[in-house]
XYZ file of C-alpha atoms in Angstrom:
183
model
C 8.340 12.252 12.669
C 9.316 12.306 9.293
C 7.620 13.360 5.396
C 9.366 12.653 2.441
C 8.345 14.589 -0.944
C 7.030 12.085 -3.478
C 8.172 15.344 -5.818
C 5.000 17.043 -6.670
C 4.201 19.873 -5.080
C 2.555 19.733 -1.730
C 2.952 15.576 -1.656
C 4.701 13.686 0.849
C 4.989 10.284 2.614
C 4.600 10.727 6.089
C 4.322 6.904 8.530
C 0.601 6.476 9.567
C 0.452 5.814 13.011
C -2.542 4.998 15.865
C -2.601 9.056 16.870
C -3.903 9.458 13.186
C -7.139 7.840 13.887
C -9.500 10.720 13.118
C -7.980 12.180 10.199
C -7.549 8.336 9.101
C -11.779 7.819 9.342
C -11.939 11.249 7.928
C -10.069 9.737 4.537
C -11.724 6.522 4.559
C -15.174 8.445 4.814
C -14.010 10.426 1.202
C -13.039 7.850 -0.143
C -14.824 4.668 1.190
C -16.793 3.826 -2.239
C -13.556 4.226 -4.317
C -10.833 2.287 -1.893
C -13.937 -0.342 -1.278
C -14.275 -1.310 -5.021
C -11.550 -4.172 -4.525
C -10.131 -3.891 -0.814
C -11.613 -4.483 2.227
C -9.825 -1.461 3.963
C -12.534 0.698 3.762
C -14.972 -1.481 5.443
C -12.820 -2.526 8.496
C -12.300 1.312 9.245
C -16.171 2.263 10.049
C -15.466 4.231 12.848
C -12.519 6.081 15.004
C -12.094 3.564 16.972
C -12.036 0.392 14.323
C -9.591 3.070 12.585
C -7.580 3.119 15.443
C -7.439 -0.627 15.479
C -6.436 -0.836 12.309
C -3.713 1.375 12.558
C -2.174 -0.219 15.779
C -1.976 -3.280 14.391
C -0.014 -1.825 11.961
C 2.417 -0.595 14.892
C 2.529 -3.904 16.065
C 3.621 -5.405 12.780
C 6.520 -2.559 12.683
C 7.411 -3.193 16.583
C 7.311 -7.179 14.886
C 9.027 -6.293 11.548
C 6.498 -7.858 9.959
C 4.849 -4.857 8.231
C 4.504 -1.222 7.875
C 1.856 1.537 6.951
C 2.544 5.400 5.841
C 0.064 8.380 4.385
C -0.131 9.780 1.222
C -0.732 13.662 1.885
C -1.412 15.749 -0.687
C -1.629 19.922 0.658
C -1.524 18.626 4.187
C -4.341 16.415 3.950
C -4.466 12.749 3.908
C -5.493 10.863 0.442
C -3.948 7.472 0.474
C -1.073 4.880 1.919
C 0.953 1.905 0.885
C 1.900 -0.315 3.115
C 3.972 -3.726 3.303
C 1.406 -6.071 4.269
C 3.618 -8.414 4.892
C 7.114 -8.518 5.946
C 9.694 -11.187 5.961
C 13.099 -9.780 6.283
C 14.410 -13.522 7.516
C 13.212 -14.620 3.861
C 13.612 -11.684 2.332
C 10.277 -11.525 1.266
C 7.517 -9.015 1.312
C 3.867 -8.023 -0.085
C 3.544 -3.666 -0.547
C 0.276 -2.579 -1.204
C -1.506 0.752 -1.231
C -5.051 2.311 -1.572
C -5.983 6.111 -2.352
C -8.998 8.519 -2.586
C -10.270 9.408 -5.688
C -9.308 13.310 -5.415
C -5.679 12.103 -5.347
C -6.263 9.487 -8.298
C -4.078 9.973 -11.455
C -1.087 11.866 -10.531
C 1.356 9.106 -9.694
C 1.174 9.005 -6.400
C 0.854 5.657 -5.485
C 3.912 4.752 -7.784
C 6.470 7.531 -6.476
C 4.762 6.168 -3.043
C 5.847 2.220 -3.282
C 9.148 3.109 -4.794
C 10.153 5.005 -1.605
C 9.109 1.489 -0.147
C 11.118 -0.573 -1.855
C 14.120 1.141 -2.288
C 14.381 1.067 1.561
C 12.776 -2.442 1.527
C 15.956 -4.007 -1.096
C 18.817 -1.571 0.022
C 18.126 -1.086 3.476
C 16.688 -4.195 4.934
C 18.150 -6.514 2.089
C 14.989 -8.246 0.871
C 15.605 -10.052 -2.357
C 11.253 -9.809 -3.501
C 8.533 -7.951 -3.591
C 4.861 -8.863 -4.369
C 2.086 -6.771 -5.164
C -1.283 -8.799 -5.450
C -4.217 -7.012 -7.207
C -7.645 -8.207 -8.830
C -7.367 -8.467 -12.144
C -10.103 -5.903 -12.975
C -8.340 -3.157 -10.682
C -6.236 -1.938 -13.734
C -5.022 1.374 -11.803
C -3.396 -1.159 -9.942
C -1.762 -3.225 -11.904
C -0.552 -1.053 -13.968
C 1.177 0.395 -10.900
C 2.954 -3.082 -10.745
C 3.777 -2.677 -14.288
C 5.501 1.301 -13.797
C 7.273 0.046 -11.085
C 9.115 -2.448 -12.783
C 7.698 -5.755 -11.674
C 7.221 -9.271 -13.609
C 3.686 -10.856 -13.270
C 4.538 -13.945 -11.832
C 0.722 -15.328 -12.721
C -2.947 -15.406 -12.190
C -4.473 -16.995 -8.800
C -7.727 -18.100 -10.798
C -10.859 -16.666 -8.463
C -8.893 -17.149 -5.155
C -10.504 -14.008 -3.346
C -13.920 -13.781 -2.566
C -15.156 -10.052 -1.946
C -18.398 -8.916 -1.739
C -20.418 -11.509 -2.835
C -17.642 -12.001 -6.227
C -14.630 -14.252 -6.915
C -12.026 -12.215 -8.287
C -8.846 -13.568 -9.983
C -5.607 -11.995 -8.276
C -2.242 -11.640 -9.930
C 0.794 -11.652 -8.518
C 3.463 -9.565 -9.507
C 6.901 -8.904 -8.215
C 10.297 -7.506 -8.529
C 13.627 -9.234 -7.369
C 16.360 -7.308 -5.443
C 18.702 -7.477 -8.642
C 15.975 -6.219 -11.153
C 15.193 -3.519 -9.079
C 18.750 -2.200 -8.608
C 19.219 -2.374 -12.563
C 16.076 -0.897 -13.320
C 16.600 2.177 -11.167
C-alpha cells in the first residue's frame, strides 16, 4: 500500500496487515528469544494462524481507531514494528510501542520508526500525548523514549508480571507542544 524510508538504505515502514501472516511468524521465529526478553509478542505469535490473529486484531483496532501496527523492513525483509497500542483520538491520548529482531538492533530503527508515528499521531490526528511504557531493565528501550524527546513521567513500582518476574514499568511521554518544538 504504502513504505516510507526511515532514511537508511534499504529501510522502510510499510503497515502490517493480516495477509502478512507468514512472513510475520517467519520474524517472530528469528527473533522470538530477543523480542520475548520483556514483551509478550513473541509468545502470542506461535504459529501462522495465532500470527494472523494477532495481526487482525490490529485491523480491527485501525477499522476502530483505536490502534495501529506497521513493519520495520530492512532489504525487503521484515525485522521489527511499532505500533500504537492504544489509541484515543477523543482524548487525545495514545501508547506507541515497538519490538525488533536482533539482526536489525542498533541502527536506529525503532526511533526513525516511532517518529513517523507521532508526527502523524500530533499533526494529523491532533493528539496532545504520547506514552511509551517499558521495563525498567529494557534500556534499548528507554533510551528510545529518551532520543525521541519524551519526559519520564515515573516508575509503576513492579506493576507487570512476566514470566514468572515483577518488573517495574516507566512511563514516559511527549505532549503535542513539546513535540512540535523539539522537531
Amino acid at each position: 500500500m504504502f513504505a516510507i524510508s526511515l532514511g537508511d538504505a534499504g529501510a522502510e515502514l510499510r503497515p502490517l496487515e493480516p495477509w502478512r501472516a507468514e512472513e510475520f511468524f517467519a520474524h517472530m521465529d528469528r527473533g522470538r528469544d530477543f523480542i520475548g526478553q520483556y514483551i509478550g509478542l513473541a509468545a502470542l505469535c506461535t504459529d501462522v494462524e495465532s500470527a494472523r490473529a494477532f495481526l487482525q486484531s490490529y485491523a480491527e483496532k485501525q477499522a476502530a481507531d483505536t490502534g495501529r501496527i506497521h513493519g520495520i523492513w530492512l532489504d525487503g525483509t521484515l525485522v521489527g514494528g511499532v505500533l500504537f497500542r492504544t489509541f484515543d483520538a477523543a482524548s487525545g491520548n495514545c501508547e506507541a510501542g515497538c519490538w525488533l529482531e536482533p539482526s536489525a538492533a542498533g541502527r536506529g530503527l525503532v526511533t526513525r520508526a516511532t517518529r513517523v508515528l507521532i508526527d502523524w499521531a500530533v499533526e494529523e490526528r491532533g493528539m496532545h500525548r504520547v506514552e511509551w511504557v517499558a521495563s525498567a531493565a529494557n534500556t534499548a528501550s528507554v533510551n528510545v523514549a529518551k532520543r525521541l524527546g519524551m519526559t519520564r513521567d515515573g516508575v509503576l513500582r513492579e506493576s507487570y508480571l512476566y514470566k514468572g518476574v515483577r518488573h517495574d514499568m516507566e512511563v514516559w511521554s511527549v505532549l503535542a507542544p513539546e513535540w512540535r518544538a523539539g522537531r
